[in-house]
Tab-separated table of C-alpha atoms in Angstrom:
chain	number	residue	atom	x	y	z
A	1	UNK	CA	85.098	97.401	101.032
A	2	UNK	CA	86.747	97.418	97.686
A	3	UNK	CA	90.601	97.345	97.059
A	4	UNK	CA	92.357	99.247	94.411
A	5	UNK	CA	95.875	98.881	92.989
A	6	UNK	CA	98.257	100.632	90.747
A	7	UNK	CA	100.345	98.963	88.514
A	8	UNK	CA	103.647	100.484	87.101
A	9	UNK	CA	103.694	103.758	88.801
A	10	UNK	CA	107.627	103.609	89.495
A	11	UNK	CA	109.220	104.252	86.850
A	12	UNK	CA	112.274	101.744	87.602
A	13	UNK	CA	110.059	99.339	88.448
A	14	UNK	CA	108.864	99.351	85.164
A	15	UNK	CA	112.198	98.957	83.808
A	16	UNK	CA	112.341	95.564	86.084
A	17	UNK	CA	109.185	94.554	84.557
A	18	UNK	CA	109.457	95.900	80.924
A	19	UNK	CA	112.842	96.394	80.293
A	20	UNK	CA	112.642	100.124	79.480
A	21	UNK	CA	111.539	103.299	81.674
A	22	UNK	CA	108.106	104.859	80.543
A	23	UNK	CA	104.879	106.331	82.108
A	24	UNK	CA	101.787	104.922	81.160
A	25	UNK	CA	99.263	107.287	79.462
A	26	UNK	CA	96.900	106.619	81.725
A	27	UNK	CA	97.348	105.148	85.527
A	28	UNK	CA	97.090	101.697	85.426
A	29	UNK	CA	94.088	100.498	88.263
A	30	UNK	CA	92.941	97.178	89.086
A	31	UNK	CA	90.816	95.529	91.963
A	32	UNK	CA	91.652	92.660	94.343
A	33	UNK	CA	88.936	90.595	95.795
A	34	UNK	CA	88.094	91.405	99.499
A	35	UNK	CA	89.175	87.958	100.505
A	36	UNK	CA	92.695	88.995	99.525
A	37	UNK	CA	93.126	91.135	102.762
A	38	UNK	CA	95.388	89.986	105.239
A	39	UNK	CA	95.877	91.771	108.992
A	40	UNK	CA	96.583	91.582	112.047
A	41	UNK	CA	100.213	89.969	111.120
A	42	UNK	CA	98.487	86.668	110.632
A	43	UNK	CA	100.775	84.347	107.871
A	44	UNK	CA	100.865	84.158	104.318
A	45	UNK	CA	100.050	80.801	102.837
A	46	UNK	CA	102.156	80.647	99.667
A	47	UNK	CA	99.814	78.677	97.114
A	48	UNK	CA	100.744	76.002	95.523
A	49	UNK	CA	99.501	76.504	92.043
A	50	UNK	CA	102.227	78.875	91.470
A	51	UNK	CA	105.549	78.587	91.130
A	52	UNK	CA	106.717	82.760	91.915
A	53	UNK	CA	104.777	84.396	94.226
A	54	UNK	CA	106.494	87.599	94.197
A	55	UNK	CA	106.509	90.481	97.042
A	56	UNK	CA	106.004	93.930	95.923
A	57	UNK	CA	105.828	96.176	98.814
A	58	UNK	CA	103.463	99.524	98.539
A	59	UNK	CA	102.478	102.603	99.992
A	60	UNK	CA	98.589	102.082	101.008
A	61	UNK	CA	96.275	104.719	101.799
A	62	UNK	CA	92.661	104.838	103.355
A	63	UNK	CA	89.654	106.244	102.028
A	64	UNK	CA	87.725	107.822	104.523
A	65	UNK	CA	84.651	109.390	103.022
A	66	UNK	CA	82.053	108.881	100.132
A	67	UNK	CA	83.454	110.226	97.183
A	68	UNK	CA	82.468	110.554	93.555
A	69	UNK	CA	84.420	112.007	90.619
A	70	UNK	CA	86.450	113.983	93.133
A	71	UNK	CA	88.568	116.508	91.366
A	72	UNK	CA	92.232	116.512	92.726
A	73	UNK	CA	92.521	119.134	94.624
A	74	UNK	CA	89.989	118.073	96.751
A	75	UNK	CA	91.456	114.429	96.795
A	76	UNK	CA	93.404	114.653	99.823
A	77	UNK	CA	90.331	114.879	101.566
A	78	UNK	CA	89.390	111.556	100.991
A	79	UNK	CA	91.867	109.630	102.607
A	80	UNK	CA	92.716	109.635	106.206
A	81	UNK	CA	96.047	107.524	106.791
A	82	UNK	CA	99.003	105.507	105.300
A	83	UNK	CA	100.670	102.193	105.902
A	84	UNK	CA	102.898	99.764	103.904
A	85	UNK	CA	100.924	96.733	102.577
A	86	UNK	CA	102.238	93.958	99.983
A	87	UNK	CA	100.454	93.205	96.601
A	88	UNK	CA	101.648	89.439	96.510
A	89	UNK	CA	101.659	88.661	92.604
A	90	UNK	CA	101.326	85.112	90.933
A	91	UNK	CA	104.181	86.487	88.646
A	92	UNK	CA	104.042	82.916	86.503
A	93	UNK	CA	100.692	83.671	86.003
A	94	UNK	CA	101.278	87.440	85.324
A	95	UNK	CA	103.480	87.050	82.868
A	96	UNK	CA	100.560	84.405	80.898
A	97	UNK	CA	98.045	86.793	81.511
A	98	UNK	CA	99.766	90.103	80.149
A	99	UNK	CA	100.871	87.529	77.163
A	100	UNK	CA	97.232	86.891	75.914
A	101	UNK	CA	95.740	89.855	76.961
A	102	UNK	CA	94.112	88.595	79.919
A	103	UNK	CA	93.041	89.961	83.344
A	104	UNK	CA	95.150	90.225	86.153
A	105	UNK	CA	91.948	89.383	89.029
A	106	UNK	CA	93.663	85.231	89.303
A	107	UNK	CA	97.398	86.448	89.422
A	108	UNK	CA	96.669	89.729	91.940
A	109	UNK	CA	93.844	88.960	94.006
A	110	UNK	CA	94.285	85.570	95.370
A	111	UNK	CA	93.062	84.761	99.432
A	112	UNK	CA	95.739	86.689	101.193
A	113	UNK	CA	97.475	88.821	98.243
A	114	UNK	CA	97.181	91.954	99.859
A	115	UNK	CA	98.211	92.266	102.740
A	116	UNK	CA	98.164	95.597	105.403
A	117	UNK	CA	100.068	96.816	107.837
A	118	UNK	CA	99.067	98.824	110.890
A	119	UNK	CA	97.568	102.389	110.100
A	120	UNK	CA	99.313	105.888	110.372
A	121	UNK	CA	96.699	108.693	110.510
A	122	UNK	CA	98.530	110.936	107.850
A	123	UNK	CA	98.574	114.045	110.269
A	124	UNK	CA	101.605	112.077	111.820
A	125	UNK	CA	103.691	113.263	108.598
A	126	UNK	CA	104.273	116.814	107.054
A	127	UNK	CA	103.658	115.266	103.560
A	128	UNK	CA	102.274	111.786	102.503
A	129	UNK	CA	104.176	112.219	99.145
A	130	UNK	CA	107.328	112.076	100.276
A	131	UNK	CA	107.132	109.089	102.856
A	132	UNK	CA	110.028	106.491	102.809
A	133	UNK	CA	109.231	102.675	102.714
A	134	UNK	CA	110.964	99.628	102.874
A	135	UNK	CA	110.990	95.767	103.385
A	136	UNK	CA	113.170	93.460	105.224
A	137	UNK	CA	112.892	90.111	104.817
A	138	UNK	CA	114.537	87.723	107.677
A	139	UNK	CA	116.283	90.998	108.891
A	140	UNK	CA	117.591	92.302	105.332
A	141	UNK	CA	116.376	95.260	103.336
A	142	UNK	CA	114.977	93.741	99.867
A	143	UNK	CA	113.011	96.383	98.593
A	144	UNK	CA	112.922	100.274	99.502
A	145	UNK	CA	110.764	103.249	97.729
A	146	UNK	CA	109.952	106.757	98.461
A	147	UNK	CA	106.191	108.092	97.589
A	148	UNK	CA	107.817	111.305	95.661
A	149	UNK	CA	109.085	108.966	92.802
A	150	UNK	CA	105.325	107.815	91.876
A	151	UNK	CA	104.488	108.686	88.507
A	152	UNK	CA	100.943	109.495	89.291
A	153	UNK	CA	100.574	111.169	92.927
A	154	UNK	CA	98.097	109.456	95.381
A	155	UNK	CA	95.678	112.739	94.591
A	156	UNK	CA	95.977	111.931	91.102
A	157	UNK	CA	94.852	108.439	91.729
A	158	UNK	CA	92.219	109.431	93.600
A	159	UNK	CA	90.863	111.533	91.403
A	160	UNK	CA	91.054	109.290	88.367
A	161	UNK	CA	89.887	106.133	90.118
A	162	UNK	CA	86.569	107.942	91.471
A	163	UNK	CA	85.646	108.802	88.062
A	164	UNK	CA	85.065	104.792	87.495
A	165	UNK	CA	84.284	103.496	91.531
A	166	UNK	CA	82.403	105.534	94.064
A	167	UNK	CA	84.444	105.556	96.752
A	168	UNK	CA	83.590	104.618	100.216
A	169	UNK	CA	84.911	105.036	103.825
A	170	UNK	CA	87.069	101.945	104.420
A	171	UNK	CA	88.554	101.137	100.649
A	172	UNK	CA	91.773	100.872	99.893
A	173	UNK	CA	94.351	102.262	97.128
A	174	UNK	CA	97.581	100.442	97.054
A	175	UNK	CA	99.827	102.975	95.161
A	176	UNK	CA	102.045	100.772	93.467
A	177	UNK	CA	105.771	99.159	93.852
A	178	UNK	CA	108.994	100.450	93.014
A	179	UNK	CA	112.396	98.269	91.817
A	180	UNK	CA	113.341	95.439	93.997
A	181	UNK	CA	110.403	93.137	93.957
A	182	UNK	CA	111.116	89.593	94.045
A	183	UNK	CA	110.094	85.867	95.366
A	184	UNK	CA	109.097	85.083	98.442
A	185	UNK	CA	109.832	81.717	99.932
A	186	UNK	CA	108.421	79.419	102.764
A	187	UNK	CA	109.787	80.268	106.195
A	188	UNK	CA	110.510	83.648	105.043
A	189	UNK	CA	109.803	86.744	108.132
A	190	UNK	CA	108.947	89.658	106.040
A	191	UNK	CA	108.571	93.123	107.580
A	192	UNK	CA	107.932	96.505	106.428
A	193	UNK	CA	108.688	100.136	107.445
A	194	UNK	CA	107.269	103.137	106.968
A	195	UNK	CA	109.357	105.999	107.700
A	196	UNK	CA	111.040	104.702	111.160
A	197	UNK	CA	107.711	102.739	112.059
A	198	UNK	CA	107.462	99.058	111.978
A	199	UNK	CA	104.157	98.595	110.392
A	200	UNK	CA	103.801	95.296	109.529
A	201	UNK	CA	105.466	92.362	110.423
A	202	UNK	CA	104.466	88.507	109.866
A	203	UNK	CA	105.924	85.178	108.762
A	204	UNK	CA	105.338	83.014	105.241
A	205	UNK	CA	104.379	79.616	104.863
């Protein structure tokens, strides 16, 4: 099982991050270990080697069949339902890494940086790009996004990623944040919504 993520596919995002709007030339794909995966609502341990772990709450699809340089408009084929998930970023040791030019793999795939909520076969909405999302934290809205502002579609990712990865039933594409991400603190209950569907739910420590 291999998990994929997006980075700066919202274009205010990008402004949070950047300080200026812009689309990268090219989507911007990296990998999280598969010991980053966290289910079944069980906690996340904040580590202590950082000092901002930072939520940023995603759109997450499931890939659902073998797949190899799949053009896009076969793409939506290839993935077989949605949920909300959370790319948990070391953002201390983000911002060191995009200084020097390093990779991301310490600062975004950590034990328990991405975490999943509970699946929505995608028949359950009359299009996947143009699902709203959003995260509450202790029972206040924090972040909120809407799959129609990504910059590159989830077909386009698709497409583009299985020109590098075969892809295989069970992997996962996280399809990137949009404005609003921020720290998350001990004691913290975080939950997220898809649509009007409590998807994931569980507590920080």
């Amino acid at each position: 099982m291999k998990i994929f993520a997006v980075g700066m596919n919202y274009i205010q995002h990008n402004k949070e991050l950047d300080g200026a709007l812009y689309k990268p030339e090219k989507p911007v794909i990296f990998t999280k270990a598969d010991s980053a995966l966290l289910k079944d609502h069980k906690p996340f341990f904040i580590p202590d080697w950082s000092e901002q772990v930072d939520y940023e709450t995603e759109l997450v699809v499931r890939i659902c069949r073998l797949g190899k340089s799949i053009p896009e408009r076969f793409a939506h084929r290839y993935y077989d339902a949605v949920t909300v998930g959370i790319d948990f970023t070391a953002r201390d040791l983000q911002r060191e890494a995009r200084d020097k030019g390093l990779p991301w793999e310490i600062c975004k795939g950590f034990d328990g940086s991405a975490v999943i909520g509970d699946w929505v076969e995608k028949e359950k909405f009359l299009d996947v790009q143009a699902l709203h999302f959003h995260l509450d934290i202790n029972g206040k809205t924090v972040q909120e996004g809407c799959s129609s502002d990504m910059l590159y579609k989830i077909d386009e990712l698709v497409s583009y990623i299985s020109q590098f990865f075969t892809l295989k039933t069970g992997d996962l594409l996280y399809t990137g944040t949009p404005v609003g991400v921020g720290p998350v603190k001990i004691g913290d209950h975080l939950e997220g919504w898809l649509e009007d569907r409590k998807v994931l739910e569980f507590n920080a420590r």
